[in-house]
Amino acid sequence: MPRPKKQRLIDASSEAAVVLPPRRSRRIAGRPDATFDDLGVDVIAIIYGFLGPFDIMRSRLCRKLRKAATTTTVPPTNFTVNSVQKHNAMRAMATALPNLQEINLHDMEYGHRFVDGEDPDESMTAATANETIHDINIITNFRKLRELHVHTHSSMNGRYPFLFNFQLLQKFTMFGCFNLKWDLSMLEGLSLLKELHCYNNNFLTGNINSLRELKDTLEKVIISLCPDVEGNFNDLADFPSLVKLELSLTSVSGDIRKIGENDFLKLEHLGLPDTVCGGREYEFHRISDVPEVMHSIHHLRKRVLEFAEGWTWSLSELSPDFYHFDNPRASDLDDVPFFVAMVQVGSRLGWRWENDASDQHCEMNWLDPEPEKESSDYEEYTLELQAMQEKIDLYRGFQQPPTEAEYNRIQNMRMRGLY
């Protein structure tokens, strides 16, 4: 057995005597015999903050635990209401865990839906008249929601103004809500909102200018496949924290050429519809407009990481520059080169006019300078350039589409075997 340590004797009257304070126990309140009963409600609430909502609900075995649960700030977790059972759980949590921070609302099982909101679609109401309805207003009990995600294709019908009254909300998603009616102006009260995700919402209306009320907080705005959303995307150019702006398949307008050096300073992703000049699949009114727009796109690509990748553009059929080649002997290969695409050759970027099938194209219009001959990528560039130039056939020497007279001459000569 190890020898016991000898106690060091110190004369209390000695000047060298040092009185050490008693060592405090690491247990609760310094008491080695502390028990669960000594835990305060506030301490239990902190402990609960590390658990998920269902773990907390299962552990509420006494009055103290139930009281602690009501004051617990439950961190964001994927709590999805997609069945009657989960709806019943949400009903219980509305009073037991009112500080829940994230809720996902989905369609419930067949034959069940949420109660209609204001101004519902009457045909939808009639079609679901025999379904069991469930209260959705109970969600208003969760006053500390940080994230609300709604993915209800058919379970919600009409307007639900209370969905926009969560003052602490930071992330808001509306995905595929085909019968849920709302307007962008209803977001004005969400002063802390950072992320807005809206996709395929048939009844979403409004002007994106109304988002200016959230100018200082918004970081991500994704509104896609919402045809009744309008406004000018340039109205968001001075949002200081905006890193992602996606507005594809909306009716938003604007002009890429009007983006200044001090606009969209933090932007990392930009997606624009064909209603914006220079947006994806935009149709130009005049051939002469294209070079300036392409230069603006190229300039913006230098500072926006995800922008215009794989985009194409075309000349509008309403353009005075547009024409058809209506020879019945012509094939699809004879399409006029009225489409515009950006092309990367080695490290050098340019753009060109090409036909719909991309197998006949004009000469390149370069945006970048040619690589230095001493650079490491010069050889790769020259090889790719040579291969590309060998494919130029009908429109060699043309930087833009030929005039109608030139095109007819080329095609007639081609069909006679003279081109």
Coordinates of C-alpha atoms in Angstrom, one line a residue:
M1 CA 0.0 0.0 0.0
P2 CA 1.3 3.6 -0.7
R3 CA 2.5 5.4 2.3
P4 CA 0.1 8.1 3.5
K5 CA 1.3 11.7 3.0
K6 CA 2.4 13.5 6.2
Q7 CA 0.5 16.6 7.2
R8 CA 2.7 19.7 7.2
L9 CA 2.5 21.4 10.6
I10 CA 2.4 25.2 10.5
D11 CA 2.6 27.3 13.6
A12 CA -0.4 29.6 13.4
S13 CA 1.5 32.3 15.3
S14 CA 4.3 32.2 12.7
E15 CA 4.4 35.1 10.2
A16 CA 4.9 32.5 7.5
A17 CA 1.6 30.9 8.2
V18 CA -0.8 31.0 5.3
V19 CA -4.5 30.3 5.7
L20 CA -5.8 28.7 2.6
P21 CA -9.5 29.1 1.7
P22 CA -11.5 25.9 1.7
R23 CA -11.6 24.2 -1.8
R24 CA -14.9 24.8 -3.5
S25 CA -16.6 21.7 -4.8
R26 CA -17.2 21.5 -8.5
R27 CA -20.7 20.2 -7.7
I28 CA -23.8 22.4 -7.6
A29 CA -23.5 25.4 -5.3
G30 CA -20.3 23.9 -3.8
R31 CA -22.3 21.1 -2.2
P32 CA -20.9 17.6 -2.7
D33 CA -24.4 16.3 -1.8
A34 CA -26.3 18.5 -4.3
T35 CA -29.2 16.8 -6.1
F36 CA -31.5 17.4 -9.1
D37 CA -33.8 19.4 -6.8
D38 CA -31.1 22.0 -6.4
L39 CA -31.1 22.8 -10.2
G40 CA -32.8 26.0 -11.0
V41 CA -35.3 26.3 -13.8
D42 CA -32.9 28.6 -15.7
V43 CA -30.1 26.0 -15.5
I44 CA -32.4 23.3 -16.8
A45 CA -33.5 25.6 -19.7
I46 CA -29.8 26.0 -20.6
I47 CA -29.4 22.2 -20.6
Y48 CA -32.5 21.8 -22.7
G49 CA -31.0 24.2 -25.2
F50 CA -28.7 21.4 -26.3
L51 CA -31.6 19.0 -27.1
G52 CA -34.0 18.6 -29.9
P53 CA -37.7 19.4 -29.4
F54 CA -38.9 15.7 -29.2
D55 CA -36.2 14.9 -26.6
I56 CA -37.3 17.8 -24.5
M57 CA -41.0 16.8 -24.8
R58 CA -40.2 13.3 -23.7
S59 CA -38.3 14.5 -20.7
R60 CA -40.9 16.7 -19.2
L61 CA -41.7 14.5 -16.2
C62 CA -42.4 17.1 -13.5
R63 CA -43.6 20.6 -13.0
K64 CA -40.1 22.0 -12.9
L65 CA -39.1 20.4 -16.2
R66 CA -42.3 21.5 -17.8
K67 CA -41.7 25.1 -16.7
A68 CA -38.1 25.0 -17.9
A69 CA -39.2 23.8 -21.3
T70 CA -41.5 26.8 -21.7
T71 CA -38.5 29.1 -21.3
T72 CA -36.0 27.1 -23.4
T73 CA -34.8 28.6 -26.6
V74 CA -34.8 25.6 -28.8
P75 CA -32.1 25.9 -31.5
P76 CA -33.2 25.6 -35.2
T77 CA -33.9 22.0 -36.0
N78 CA -35.7 20.2 -38.8
F79 CA -39.1 19.9 -37.3
T80 CA -41.4 19.1 -40.2
V81 CA -45.2 19.1 -39.9
N82 CA -46.3 16.7 -42.7
S83 CA -48.8 14.4 -41.0
V84 CA -51.7 14.5 -38.5
Q85 CA -49.3 13.1 -35.9
K86 CA -46.8 15.8 -36.4
H87 CA -49.6 18.4 -36.4
N88 CA -50.7 17.1 -33.0
A89 CA -47.1 17.4 -31.9
M90 CA -47.0 21.0 -33.1
R91 CA -50.2 21.7 -31.2
A92 CA -48.6 20.4 -28.0
M93 CA -45.4 22.3 -28.5
A94 CA -47.3 25.5 -29.0
T95 CA -47.7 25.7 -25.2
A96 CA -44.9 23.4 -24.0
L97 CA -42.1 24.8 -26.3
P98 CA -43.2 28.2 -27.4
N99 CA -39.6 29.3 -28.1
L100 CA -39.1 26.8 -30.9
Q101 CA -37.0 28.5 -33.6
E102 CA -37.7 26.5 -36.8
I103 CA -40.9 25.0 -38.3
N104 CA -41.3 23.3 -41.7
L105 CA -44.9 23.1 -43.0
H106 CA -45.5 20.4 -45.6
D107 CA -48.6 18.8 -47.1
M108 CA -50.2 16.3 -44.8
E109 CA -51.3 12.8 -45.8
Y110 CA -54.2 12.3 -48.2
G111 CA -57.5 13.5 -47.0
H112 CA -56.1 16.1 -44.6
R113 CA -55.3 19.8 -45.1
F114 CA -55.0 23.1 -43.2
V115 CA -58.0 25.3 -42.7
D116 CA -58.6 27.8 -45.5
G117 CA -57.2 31.3 -45.2
E118 CA -58.7 34.6 -46.3
D119 CA -60.0 34.9 -49.9
P120 CA -59.5 31.2 -50.7
D121 CA -59.7 29.8 -54.3
E122 CA -63.4 28.6 -54.4
S123 CA -62.7 25.8 -56.8
M124 CA -59.9 24.5 -54.6
T125 CA -62.3 24.7 -51.6
A126 CA -64.9 22.7 -53.4
A127 CA -62.4 20.1 -54.5
T128 CA -61.3 19.5 -50.9
A129 CA -64.6 19.9 -49.2
N130 CA -64.6 16.3 -47.8
E131 CA -61.1 16.5 -46.4
T132 CA -60.4 16.8 -42.7
I133 CA -59.2 20.3 -41.8
H134 CA -56.6 21.2 -39.2
D135 CA -55.9 24.5 -37.4
I136 CA -52.8 26.3 -38.7
N137 CA -53.2 29.4 -36.5
I138 CA -51.5 27.7 -33.6
I139 CA -48.2 28.5 -35.2
T140 CA -48.7 32.1 -34.0
N141 CA -47.7 30.8 -30.5
F142 CA -44.1 30.4 -31.6
R143 CA -43.1 34.0 -31.2
K144 CA -39.4 33.4 -31.4
L145 CA -39.3 31.6 -34.8
R146 CA -36.1 32.2 -36.7
E147 CA -36.8 30.0 -39.7
L148 CA -40.2 29.3 -41.3
H149 CA -40.3 27.0 -44.4
V150 CA -43.6 26.4 -46.2
H151 CA -43.8 23.6 -48.8
T152 CA -47.5 23.1 -49.2
H153 CA -48.7 22.3 -52.7
S154 CA -52.3 21.8 -51.8
S155 CA -52.8 22.0 -48.0
M156 CA -53.1 25.8 -47.8
N157 CA -55.6 27.9 -49.7
G158 CA -55.9 31.7 -49.5
R159 CA -54.2 34.4 -47.5
Y160 CA -52.6 33.8 -44.1
P161 CA -51.4 37.2 -42.8
F162 CA -50.1 35.7 -39.5
L163 CA -47.3 34.0 -41.4
F164 CA -45.7 37.4 -41.8
N165 CA -45.9 38.5 -38.1
F166 CA -42.8 36.8 -36.7
Q167 CA -40.6 39.7 -35.7
L168 CA -37.4 37.6 -35.2
L169 CA -37.7 35.6 -38.4
Q170 CA -34.4 35.4 -40.3
K171 CA -35.1 32.7 -43.0
F172 CA -38.4 32.5 -44.9
T173 CA -39.1 29.9 -47.6
M174 CA -42.2 29.5 -49.8
F175 CA -41.8 26.6 -52.1
G176 CA -44.5 25.3 -54.5
C177 CA -47.3 26.9 -52.7
F178 CA -49.8 26.8 -55.6
N179 CA -52.8 28.2 -53.7
L180 CA -51.3 30.4 -51.1
K181 CA -51.9 34.1 -51.8
W182 CA -49.5 36.7 -50.6
D183 CA -47.6 39.9 -51.7
L184 CA -44.0 40.9 -51.2
S185 CA -45.1 44.0 -49.3
M186 CA -46.3 41.7 -46.5
L187 CA -42.6 41.1 -45.7
E188 CA -42.0 44.7 -44.6
G189 CA -42.5 43.9 -40.9
L190 CA -39.8 41.2 -40.8
S191 CA -37.0 43.6 -39.9
L192 CA -34.4 40.9 -39.2
L193 CA -35.0 38.8 -42.4
K194 CA -31.7 37.6 -44.0
E195 CA -32.8 35.0 -46.5
L196 CA -35.9 34.9 -48.7
H197 CA -36.5 31.8 -50.8
C198 CA -39.6 31.8 -53.1
Y199 CA -40.0 29.2 -55.8
N200 CA -43.0 28.3 -58.0
N201 CA -45.6 30.4 -56.2
N202 CA -48.5 30.9 -58.5
F203 CA -50.2 33.6 -56.4
L204 CA -47.2 35.6 -55.2
T205 CA -47.5 39.2 -56.4
G206 CA -45.7 42.4 -55.8
N207 CA -42.8 44.7 -56.7
I208 CA -39.3 43.9 -55.5
N209 CA -38.9 47.5 -54.6
S210 CA -40.9 46.7 -51.5
L211 CA -37.9 44.7 -50.3
R212 CA -36.1 48.0 -49.7
E213 CA -37.6 48.0 -46.2
L214 CA -35.3 45.1 -45.5
K215 CA -32.3 46.7 -47.2
D216 CA -29.9 46.4 -44.3
T217 CA -30.5 42.8 -43.4
L218 CA -31.2 40.8 -46.6
E219 CA -28.3 38.6 -47.7
K220 CA -30.1 36.2 -50.1
V221 CA -33.1 36.8 -52.3
I222 CA -34.2 33.9 -54.4
I223 CA -37.5 34.5 -56.3
S224 CA -38.0 32.1 -59.2
L225 CA -40.9 30.8 -61.2
C226 CA -43.1 33.5 -59.8
P227 CA -44.5 35.3 -62.9
D228 CA -46.4 38.0 -61.2
V229 CA -43.4 39.5 -59.3
E230 CA -42.2 42.7 -61.1
G231 CA -40.1 45.7 -60.5
N232 CA -36.5 46.7 -61.5
F233 CA -33.7 44.6 -60.1
N234 CA -31.4 47.7 -60.1
D235 CA -33.5 48.9 -57.2
L236 CA -31.6 46.4 -55.0
A237 CA -28.1 47.6 -56.1
D238 CA -27.3 49.3 -52.9
F239 CA -28.2 46.5 -50.5
P240 CA -25.0 46.3 -48.4
S241 CA -25.2 42.6 -47.4
L242 CA -26.7 41.0 -50.5
V243 CA -24.6 38.1 -51.7
K244 CA -27.2 36.2 -53.8
L245 CA -29.9 37.5 -56.1
E246 CA -31.9 35.0 -58.2
L247 CA -34.9 36.4 -60.1
S248 CA -35.2 33.8 -62.9
L249 CA -38.7 33.3 -64.5
T250 CA -40.2 36.4 -63.0
S251 CA -41.4 39.6 -64.7
V252 CA -38.6 41.7 -63.2
S253 CA -37.1 44.3 -65.6
G254 CA -33.9 46.3 -65.6
D255 CA -30.7 46.7 -67.6
I256 CA -27.3 45.1 -66.9
R257 CA -25.6 48.1 -68.5
K258 CA -26.8 50.3 -65.7
I259 CA -24.9 48.4 -63.0
G260 CA -22.3 50.8 -61.6
E261 CA -18.9 50.1 -59.9
N262 CA -20.4 50.7 -56.5
D263 CA -23.5 48.5 -57.1
F264 CA -24.0 45.0 -55.7
L265 CA -20.6 45.2 -53.9
K266 CA -20.9 41.9 -52.1
L267 CA -22.8 39.9 -54.8
E268 CA -21.5 36.4 -55.5
H269 CA -24.5 35.0 -57.5
L270 CA -26.8 36.8 -59.9
G271 CA -29.6 35.2 -61.9
L272 CA -31.8 37.4 -64.1
P273 CA -34.9 36.6 -66.3
D274 CA -35.3 37.3 -70.0
T275 CA -37.2 40.5 -69.2
V276 CA -34.0 42.1 -68.1
C277 CA -31.8 43.6 -70.8
G278 CA -28.9 41.1 -70.8
G279 CA -30.7 38.5 -68.7
R280 CA -30.7 34.8 -69.5
E281 CA -32.4 34.2 -72.9
Y282 CA -33.0 37.9 -73.4
E283 CA -34.1 38.8 -77.0
F284 CA -32.3 41.8 -78.4
H285 CA -34.2 44.4 -80.4
R286 CA -31.2 45.4 -82.6
I287 CA -28.0 43.6 -83.6
S288 CA -26.1 46.8 -82.7
D289 CA -27.2 46.6 -79.1
V290 CA -25.3 43.3 -78.5
P291 CA -21.6 44.4 -78.2
E292 CA -22.3 46.9 -75.4
V293 CA -24.3 44.4 -73.4
M294 CA -21.7 41.6 -73.8
H295 CA -19.0 44.0 -72.5
S296 CA -21.1 44.8 -69.5
I297 CA -21.7 41.2 -68.8
H298 CA -18.0 40.4 -69.1
H299 CA -17.1 43.3 -66.8
L300 CA -19.6 42.0 -64.2
R301 CA -18.4 38.5 -64.4
K302 CA -15.0 39.6 -63.1
R303 CA -16.5 40.3 -59.7
V304 CA -19.6 38.1 -59.5
L305 CA -18.5 34.5 -59.2
E306 CA -21.8 32.9 -60.4
F307 CA -23.1 34.9 -63.3
A308 CA -24.1 34.2 -66.9
E309 CA -22.6 30.7 -66.9
G310 CA -24.2 28.8 -69.8
W311 CA -26.5 31.7 -70.7
T312 CA -27.6 32.4 -74.3
W313 CA -29.3 35.2 -76.0
S314 CA -31.0 35.8 -79.3
L315 CA -32.4 38.4 -81.7
S316 CA -36.1 39.0 -81.3
E317 CA -38.4 38.0 -84.1
L318 CA -39.9 41.5 -83.7
S319 CA -36.6 43.1 -84.5
P320 CA -36.3 45.1 -87.8
D321 CA -33.0 43.1 -88.3
F322 CA -34.7 39.8 -88.2
Y323 CA -35.6 37.7 -91.3
H324 CA -36.4 34.2 -92.3
F325 CA -35.0 32.0 -95.0
D326 CA -38.1 30.3 -96.4
N327 CA -36.6 27.9 -99.0
P328 CA -38.4 24.5 -98.8
R329 CA -35.1 22.8 -99.7
A330 CA -33.3 24.3 -96.7
S331 CA -32.4 22.2 -93.7
D332 CA -32.2 23.0 -90.0
L333 CA -28.5 23.6 -90.6
D334 CA -29.5 26.7 -92.6
D335 CA -30.9 28.5 -89.6
V336 CA -29.8 32.2 -89.6
P337 CA -27.2 32.8 -86.9
F338 CA -29.4 34.9 -84.7
F339 CA -28.3 33.4 -81.4
V340 CA -25.5 34.7 -79.1
A341 CA -23.3 32.7 -76.9
M342 CA -20.2 33.3 -74.8
V343 CA -17.3 31.0 -75.7
Q344 CA -14.1 30.3 -73.8
V345 CA -11.0 29.5 -75.8
G346 CA -8.2 28.5 -73.5
S347 CA -8.1 31.3 -70.9
R348 CA -9.6 33.9 -73.3
L349 CA -13.3 34.8 -73.3
G350 CA -15.3 36.1 -76.3
W351 CA -18.8 35.9 -77.8
R352 CA -20.2 35.0 -81.2
W353 CA -23.4 34.8 -83.3
E354 CA -24.4 31.2 -84.1
N355 CA -27.5 29.3 -85.3
D356 CA -29.9 27.5 -83.1
A357 CA -28.0 24.2 -83.5
S358 CA -24.7 25.9 -82.8
D359 CA -23.1 24.1 -85.8
Q360 CA -22.7 27.3 -87.9
H361 CA -21.3 30.4 -86.4
C362 CA -19.7 33.7 -87.1
E363 CA -16.3 34.9 -86.2
M364 CA -15.4 35.6 -82.5
N365 CA -15.8 38.9 -80.9
W366 CA -13.1 38.9 -78.2
L367 CA -13.6 40.3 -74.7
D368 CA -10.2 39.3 -73.3
P369 CA -6.8 40.1 -74.8
E370 CA -4.8 37.3 -76.3
P371 CA -2.6 35.4 -73.8
E372 CA 1.1 36.3 -73.8
K373 CA 3.2 34.0 -75.9
E374 CA 5.4 33.3 -72.9
S375 CA 2.5 32.3 -70.7
S376 CA 1.7 28.7 -69.7
D377 CA -1.7 28.7 -71.3
Y378 CA -0.7 30.1 -74.7
E379 CA -0.2 26.8 -76.4
E380 CA -3.6 25.5 -75.2
Y381 CA -5.2 28.7 -76.4
T382 CA -3.7 28.4 -79.9
L383 CA -4.7 24.8 -80.3
E384 CA -8.3 25.5 -79.3
L385 CA -8.4 28.6 -81.5
Q386 CA -7.2 26.7 -84.5
A387 CA -9.8 23.9 -84.0
M388 CA -12.5 26.5 -83.7
Q389 CA -11.5 28.5 -86.7
E390 CA -11.5 25.3 -88.8
K391 CA -15.2 24.9 -88.1
I392 CA -16.2 28.3 -89.4
D393 CA -17.9 27.6 -92.7
L394 CA -20.6 29.8 -94.2
Y395 CA -20.0 32.9 -92.1
R396 CA -16.2 33.2 -92.3
G397 CA -15.3 36.8 -92.1
F398 CA -18.7 37.8 -90.5
Q399 CA -18.5 39.3 -87.0
Q400 CA -22.3 39.5 -86.9
P401 CA -25.2 38.0 -88.9
P402 CA -25.2 38.8 -92.6
T403 CA -27.9 41.0 -94.0
E404 CA -30.8 39.3 -95.6
A405 CA -29.4 39.8 -99.1
E406 CA -26.0 38.4 -98.1
Y407 CA -27.6 35.5 -96.4
N408 CA -29.8 34.6 -99.4
R409 CA -26.8 34.8 -101.6
I410 CA -24.8 32.5 -99.4
Q411 CA -27.6 29.9 -99.1
N412 CA -28.4 30.0 -102.8
M413 CA -24.7 29.4 -103.7
R414 CA -24.5 26.7 -101.2
M415 CA -27.5 24.8 -102.6
R416 CA -25.9 25.0 -106.1
G417 CA -22.7 23.6 -104.7
L418 CA -20.8 26.9 -105.2
Y419 CA -20.1 27.7 -101.6

